PDB file of C-alpha atoms in Angstrom:
ATOM      1  CA  MET A   1     118.564  38.168 106.019  1.00 53.00           C
ATOM      2  CA  LYS A   2     115.748  36.232 104.459  1.00 55.00           C
ATOM      3  CA  PRO A   3     114.866  37.260 100.901  1.00 51.00           C
ATOM      4  CA  ILE A   4     111.196  37.791 101.821  1.00 51.00           C
ATOM      5  CA  LEU A   5     112.131  40.184 104.657  1.00 42.00           C
ATOM      6  CA  VAL A   6     114.496  42.133 102.396  1.00 43.00           C
ATOM      7  CA  THR A   7     111.848  42.348  99.677  1.00 45.00           C
ATOM      8  CA  THR A   8     109.195  43.441 102.189  1.00 43.00           C
ATOM      9  CA  LEU A   9     111.459  46.088 103.726  1.00 43.00           C
ATOM     10  CA  SER A  10     112.469  47.358 100.280  1.00 44.00           C
ATOM     11  CA  PHE A  11     108.834  47.589  99.212  1.00 43.00           C
ATOM     12  CA  LEU A  12     107.869  49.322 102.471  1.00 41.00           C
ATOM     13  CA  LEU A  13     110.720  51.831 102.124  1.00 42.00           C
ATOM     14  CA  PHE A  14     109.739  52.500  98.498  1.00 44.00           C
ATOM     15  CA  ALA A  15     106.065  52.957  99.433  1.00 43.00           C
ATOM     16  CA  LEU A  16     106.871  55.345 102.272  1.00 43.00           C
ATOM     17  CA  THR A  17     109.266  57.513 100.287  1.00 45.00           C
ATOM     18  CA  THR A  18     106.907  57.858  97.331  1.00 46.00           C
ATOM     19  CA  ASN A  19     103.818  58.645  99.428  1.00 44.00           C
ATOM     20  CA  PHE A  20     105.275  60.998 102.062  1.00 44.00           C
ATOM     21  CA  PRO A  21     105.648  63.995  99.765  1.00 46.00           C
ATOM     22  CA  ILE A  22     101.986  63.686  98.753  1.00 43.00           C
ATOM     23  CA  ALA A  23     100.842  63.311 102.348  1.00 43.00           C
ATOM     24  CA  PHE A  24     102.770  66.340 103.562  1.00 46.00           C
ATOM     25  CA  THR A  25     101.975  68.775 100.783  1.00 45.00           C
ATOM     26  CA  GLN A  26      99.041  71.081 101.191  1.00 50.00           C
ATOM     27  CA  ASP A  27      97.417  72.487  98.104  1.00 54.00           C
ATOM     28  CA  VAL A  28      96.900  76.140  99.051  1.00 59.00           C
ATOM     29  CA  GLU A  29      94.729  78.199  96.746  1.00 70.00           C
ATOM     30  CA  GLN A  30      96.191  81.660  96.298  1.00 82.00           C
ATOM     31  CA  VAL A  31      93.979  84.700  96.768  1.00 84.00           C
ATOM     32  CA  LYS A  32      93.144  86.600  93.567  1.00 87.00           C
ATOM     33  CA  ASP A  33      91.793  90.073  92.908  1.00 86.00           C
ATOM     34  CA  THR A  34      88.804  90.821  90.682  1.00 87.00           C
ATOM     35  CA  ASP A  35      91.085  90.946  87.614  1.00 91.00           C
ATOM     36  CA  GLY A  36      92.229  87.361  88.262  1.00 92.00           C
ATOM     37  CA  ASN A  37      95.712  88.424  89.407  1.00 90.00           C
ATOM     38  CA  PHE A  38      97.258  87.103  92.606  1.00 87.00           C
ATOM     39  CA  VAL A  39      96.983  89.419  95.611  1.00 82.00           C
ATOM     40  CA  VAL A  40     100.562  90.415  96.419  1.00 78.00           C
ATOM     41  CA  ALA A  41     102.275  91.529  99.597  1.00 70.00           C
ATOM     42  CA  HIS A  42     102.434  95.312  99.919  1.00 69.00           C
ATOM     43  CA  GLY A  43      99.856  95.703  97.143  1.00 73.00           C
ATOM     44  CA  LYS A  44      96.983  98.132  97.646  1.00 73.00           C
ATOM     45  CA  TYR A  45      93.449  96.805  97.382  1.00 73.00           C
ATOM     46  CA  TYR A  46      89.922  97.851  98.199  1.00 74.00           C
ATOM     47  CA  LEU A  47      87.693  95.381 100.017  1.00 75.00           C
ATOM     48  CA  TYR A  48      84.276  95.437  98.355  1.00 77.00           C
ATOM     49  CA  PRO A  49      81.227  93.270  98.993  1.00 77.00           C
ATOM     50  CA  ALA A  50      81.316  90.119  96.870  1.00 79.00           C
ATOM     51  CA  SER A  51      77.674  90.372  95.833  1.00 70.00           C
ATOM     52  CA  GLY A  52      74.531  92.353  96.390  1.00 58.00           C
ATOM     53  CA  THR A  53      75.402  93.673  99.862  1.00 52.00           C
ATOM     54  CA  THR A  54      74.657  97.320 100.488  1.00 51.00           C
ATOM     55  CA  GLY A  55      77.521  99.598 101.388  1.00 52.00           C
ATOM     56  CA  GLY A  56      80.811 100.345  99.739  1.00 58.00           C
ATOM     57  CA  GLY A  57      83.663  98.779 101.622  1.00 60.00           C
ATOM     58  CA  VAL A  58      85.841  98.587 104.687  1.00 60.00           C
ATOM     59  CA  LYS A  59      87.244 101.656 106.433  1.00 54.00           C
ATOM     60  CA  LEU A  60      88.738 102.801 109.702  1.00 53.00           C
ATOM     61  CA  GLY A  61      86.041 103.903 112.152  1.00 53.00           C
ATOM     62  CA  MET A  62      85.973 106.182 115.180  1.00 49.00           C
ATOM     63  CA  GLN A  63      84.925 105.107 118.623  1.00 51.00           C
ATOM     64  CA  GLY A  64      84.577 108.055 120.946  1.00 51.00           C
ATOM     65  CA  ASN A  65      87.438 110.364 120.006  1.00 46.00           C
ATOM     66  CA  GLN A  66      89.901 107.786 118.676  1.00 44.00           C
ATOM     67  CA  TRP A  67      90.268 105.682 115.546  1.00 41.00           C
ATOM     68  CA  SER A  68      89.777 102.203 116.915  1.00 43.00           C
ATOM     69  CA  SER A  69      87.568  99.924 114.853  1.00 45.00           C
ATOM     70  CA  ILE A  70      87.233  98.495 111.383  1.00 50.00           C
ATOM     71  CA  VAL A  71      83.767  99.201 109.985  1.00 45.00           C
ATOM     72  CA  PHE A  72      81.847  98.458 106.803  1.00 46.00           C
ATOM     73  CA  GLU A  73      80.171 101.451 105.142  1.00 46.00           C
ATOM     74  CA  ASP A  74      79.954 103.479 101.947  1.00 44.00           C
ATOM     75  CA  GLU A  75      83.585 104.628 101.876  1.00 46.00           C
ATOM     76  CA  ASP A  76      86.696 102.875 100.592  1.00 43.00           C
ATOM     77  CA  THR A  77      89.830 101.897 102.463  1.00 44.00           C
ATOM     78  CA  PHE A  78      93.021 100.337 101.213  1.00 39.00           C
ATOM     79  CA  LEU A  79      94.240  97.045 102.591  1.00 45.00           C
ATOM     80  CA  VAL A  80      97.825  95.885 102.557  1.00 39.00           C
ATOM     81  CA  SER A  81      98.257  92.194 103.197  1.00 41.00           C
ATOM     82  CA  GLU A  82     100.871  89.476 103.409  1.00 39.00           C
ATOM     83  CA  HIS A  83      99.249  86.075 103.397  1.00 38.00           C
ATOM     84  CA  THR A  84      98.011  82.959 101.748  1.00 36.00           C
ATOM     85  CA  PRO A  85      94.417  81.992 102.424  1.00 40.00           C
ATOM     86  CA  SER A  86      95.206  79.248 104.913  1.00 38.00           C
ATOM     87  CA  GLN A  87      98.008  80.946 106.841  1.00 43.00           C
ATOM     88  CA  GLY A  88      97.843  83.662 109.468  1.00 42.00           C
ATOM     89  CA  PHE A  89      98.513  87.188 108.286  1.00 42.00           C
ATOM     90  CA  GLU A  90      98.739  90.682 109.652  1.00 43.00           C
ATOM     91  CA  VAL A  91      96.468  93.280 108.120  1.00 47.00           C
ATOM     92  CA  VAL A  92      97.674  96.854 107.861  1.00 43.00           C
ATOM     93  CA  LEU A  93      95.685  99.889 106.789  1.00 41.00           C
ATOM     94  CA  SER A  94      97.529 102.171 104.399  1.00 41.00           C
ATOM     95  CA  ASP A  95      95.855 105.385 105.535  1.00 42.00           C
ATOM     96  CA  SER A  96      98.642 106.022 108.037  1.00 40.00           C
ATOM     97  CA  GLN A  97      97.800 109.567 109.087  1.00 40.00           C
ATOM     98  CA  VAL A  98      94.643 108.677 111.038  1.00 42.00           C
ATOM     99  CA  ALA A  99      95.603 106.103 113.674  1.00 42.00           C
ATOM    100  CA  GLU A 100      98.496 105.382 116.021  1.00 44.00           C
ATOM    101  CA  SER A 101      98.688 101.747 114.962  1.00 47.00           C
ATOM    102  CA  TYR A 102      97.421  99.839 111.954  1.00 51.00           C
ATOM    103  CA  LYS A 103      97.431  96.278 113.257  1.00 62.00           C
ATOM    104  CA  TRP A 104      94.036  94.576 113.141  1.00 65.00           C
ATOM    105  CA  VAL A 105      93.109  92.881 116.421  1.00 64.00           C
ATOM    106  CA  MET A 106      90.046  91.189 117.904  1.00 66.00           C
ATOM    107  CA  ASP A 107      88.731  93.663 120.491  1.00 66.00           C
ATOM    108  CA  ASN A 108      87.062  91.972 123.459  1.00 68.00           C
ATOM    109  CA  GLU A 109      85.187  94.846 125.106  1.00 67.00           C
ATOM    110  CA  ILE A 110      83.092  93.749 128.052  1.00 55.00           C
ATOM    111  CA  GLY A 111      79.407  93.457 127.204  1.00 61.00           C
ATOM    112  CA  GLN A 112      79.807  93.400 123.420  1.00 71.00           C
ATOM    113  CA  ILE A 113      80.421  90.842 120.727  1.00 73.00           C
ATOM    114  CA  PRO A 114      84.178  90.812 119.964  1.00 73.00           C
ATOM    115  CA  TYR A 115      84.883  92.953 116.882  1.00 67.00           C
ATOM    116  CA  ILE A 116      87.845  93.779 114.653  1.00 68.00           C
ATOM    117  CA  GLY A 117      89.637  96.851 115.950  1.00 67.00           C
ATOM    118  CA  ILE A 118      92.880  98.754 115.642  1.00 62.00           C
ATOM    119  CA  LYS A 119      95.392  98.285 118.446  1.00 61.00           C
ATOM    120  CA  GLY A 120      96.665 101.634 119.669  1.00 59.00           C
ATOM    121  CA  ILE A 121     100.165 102.170 121.042  1.00 53.00           C
ATOM    122  CA  ASN A 122      98.989 102.870 124.614  1.00 56.00           C
ATOM    123  CA  ASP A 123      95.830 100.795 124.445  1.00 59.00           C
ATOM    124  CA  ASN A 124      94.315  99.412 127.657  1.00 64.00           C
ATOM    125  CA  ARG A 125      91.481  97.511 125.983  1.00 64.00           C
ATOM    126  CA  THR A 126      91.304  93.715 126.206  1.00 68.00           C
ATOM    127  CA  PHE A 127      92.186  91.800 123.038  1.00 67.00           C
ATOM    128  CA  ILE A 128      91.823  88.152 122.066  1.00 71.00           C
ATOM    129  CA  ASN A 129      95.155  86.638 120.999  1.00 75.00           C
ATOM    130  CA  GLY A 130      95.106  84.977 117.594  1.00 76.00           C
ATOM    131  CA  TRP A 131      95.431  85.660 113.881  1.00 77.00           C
ATOM    132  CA  PHE A 132      93.251  86.272 110.811  1.00 76.00           C
ATOM    133  CA  ILE A 133      93.019  84.030 107.758  1.00 81.00           C
ATOM    134  CA  ILE A 134      91.305  84.401 104.393  1.00 83.00           C
ATOM    135  CA  GLN A 135      89.215  81.540 103.001  1.00 86.00           C
ATOM    136  CA  LYS A 136      87.481  81.148  99.641  1.00 88.00           C
ATOM    137  CA  HIS A 137      83.737  81.624 100.199  1.00 87.00           C
ATOM    138  CA  GLY A 138      80.976  81.765  97.589  1.00 85.00           C
ATOM    139  CA  SER A 139      81.889  84.244  94.863  1.00 86.00           C
ATOM    140  CA  GLY A 140      84.596  85.907  96.971  1.00 88.00           C
ATOM    141  CA  TYR A 141      86.464  85.425 100.224  1.00 88.00           C
ATOM    142  CA  LYS A 142      85.714  85.537 103.923  1.00 87.00           C
ATOM    143  CA  LEU A 143      87.795  86.456 106.934  1.00 82.00           C
ATOM    144  CA  GLN A 144      88.175  84.124 109.878  1.00 82.00           C
ATOM    145  CA  PHE A 145      89.757  84.805 113.244  1.00 80.00           C
ATOM    146  CA  CYS A 146      91.715  81.984 114.860  1.00 82.00           C
ATOM    147  CA  PRO A 147      92.079  82.393 118.627  1.00 79.00           C
ATOM    148  CA  ILE A 148      95.134  80.616 120.009  1.00 80.00           C
ATOM    149  CA  SER A 149      94.341  76.921 120.665  1.00 74.00           C
ATOM    150  CA  GLN A 150      90.735  77.218 119.448  1.00 78.00           C
ATOM    151  CA  VAL A 151      88.815  76.661 116.237  1.00 84.00           C
ATOM    152  CA  CYS A 152      88.760  79.488 113.669  1.00 85.00           C
ATOM    153  CA  VAL A 153      85.533  81.522 113.612  1.00 83.00           C
ATOM    154  CA  ASP A 154      83.987  83.445 110.708  1.00 87.00           C
ATOM    155  CA  ILE A 155      83.889  87.230 110.725  1.00 81.00           C
ATOM    156  CA  GLY A 156      80.386  88.625 110.329  1.00 81.00           C
ATOM    157  CA  ARG A 157      78.798  92.068 110.033  1.00 79.00           C
ATOM    158  CA  LYS A 158      76.655  93.520 112.823  1.00 76.00           C
ATOM    159  CA  LYS A 159      75.057  96.904 113.345  1.00 74.00           C
ATOM    160  CA  PHE A 160      75.125  97.892 117.026  1.00 72.00           C
ATOM    161  CA  ASP A 161      72.381 100.046 118.548  1.00 73.00           C
ATOM    162  CA  GLY A 162      72.962 103.743 117.945  1.00 72.00           C
ATOM    163  CA  GLU A 163      75.643 103.212 115.262  1.00 70.00           C
ATOM    164  CA  ASP A 164      75.260 104.015 111.568  1.00 69.00           C
ATOM    165  CA  VAL A 165      77.920 101.549 110.412  1.00 67.00           C
ATOM    166  CA  TRP A 166      78.344  97.791 110.431  1.00 71.00           C
ATOM    167  CA  ARG A 167      81.160  96.443 112.597  1.00 74.00           C
ATOM    168  CA  LEU A 168      83.110  93.375 111.593  1.00 77.00           C
ATOM    169  CA  VAL A 169      82.500  90.994 114.490  1.00 78.00           C
ATOM    170  CA  LEU A 170      83.430  87.530 115.671  1.00 78.00           C
ATOM    171  CA  ASN A 171      80.510  85.386 114.517  1.00 79.00           C
ATOM    172  CA  THR A 172      80.493  83.011 117.499  1.00 71.00           C
ATOM    173  CA  LEU A 173      76.712  82.578 117.546  1.00 68.00           C
ATOM    174  CA  ASN A 174      76.356  82.282 113.745  1.00 68.00           C
ATOM    175  CA  ILE A 175      73.733  85.025 113.721  1.00 64.00           C
ATOM    176  CA  GLU A 176      75.604  87.766 111.876  1.00 60.00           C
ATOM    177  CA  ASP A 177      75.958  88.092 108.094  1.00 75.00           C
ATOM    178  CA  ILE A 178      79.212  86.502 106.928  1.00 80.00           C
ATOM    179  CA  PHE A 179      81.441  89.279 105.615  1.00 78.00           C
ATOM    180  CA  GLU A 180      82.034  88.075 102.044  1.00 83.00           C
ATOM    181  CA  PHE A 181      84.308  90.322  99.982  1.00 82.00           C
ATOM    182  CA  VAL A 182      86.524  90.628  96.931  1.00 83.00           C
ATOM    183  CA  PHE A 183      89.890  92.338  96.468  1.00 81.00           C
ATOM    184  CA  VAL A 184      89.846  95.189  93.943  1.00 80.00           C
ATOM    185  CA  ARG A 185      93.308  96.442  93.049  1.00 79.00           C
ATOM    186  CA  ALA A 186      93.706 100.181  93.658  1.00 75.00           C
ATOM    187  CA  THR A 187      94.938 102.112  90.651  1.00 72.00           C
ATOM    188  CA  ALA A 188      97.675 104.669  91.215  1.00 54.00           C
TER     189      ALA A 188
END
């Protein structure tokens, strides 16, 4: 082999092996609560507005005679989460005596903006397949829903006609308030 070829190949191999780890690492910012501690799996947290928004927090809401939606109003609800901000996660409500299932889903009722709901065991509603992620936003965090093979969309707040609460909705038209929140650790 010619010395120039060997030197070039050696340099190329060196350059590739030293730059690959940098290229393939992703700096993921971990989610923190209001005390500056990392949000941990199976921890209990309240979701409160990040700033100036009226209302108290997120809770399980009734639709008809069943617990089926996640709403934003003056009451508190715990959130249990397993996630990092850029990875999909499953959200589970800890108030287990009120609903059949505690998995958050994107409910796609006909004639309405898709909203975050609770999937029941024998549920015949239509859901959008995907996952939720948490992203840093302003002074807190925001939720996004990522439909399979589509771009992630922010979660906003919308008050539907005849309802006293705000629903957390898929903000496809960018007309709803972005739901910006902070994690407040629940004390035992």
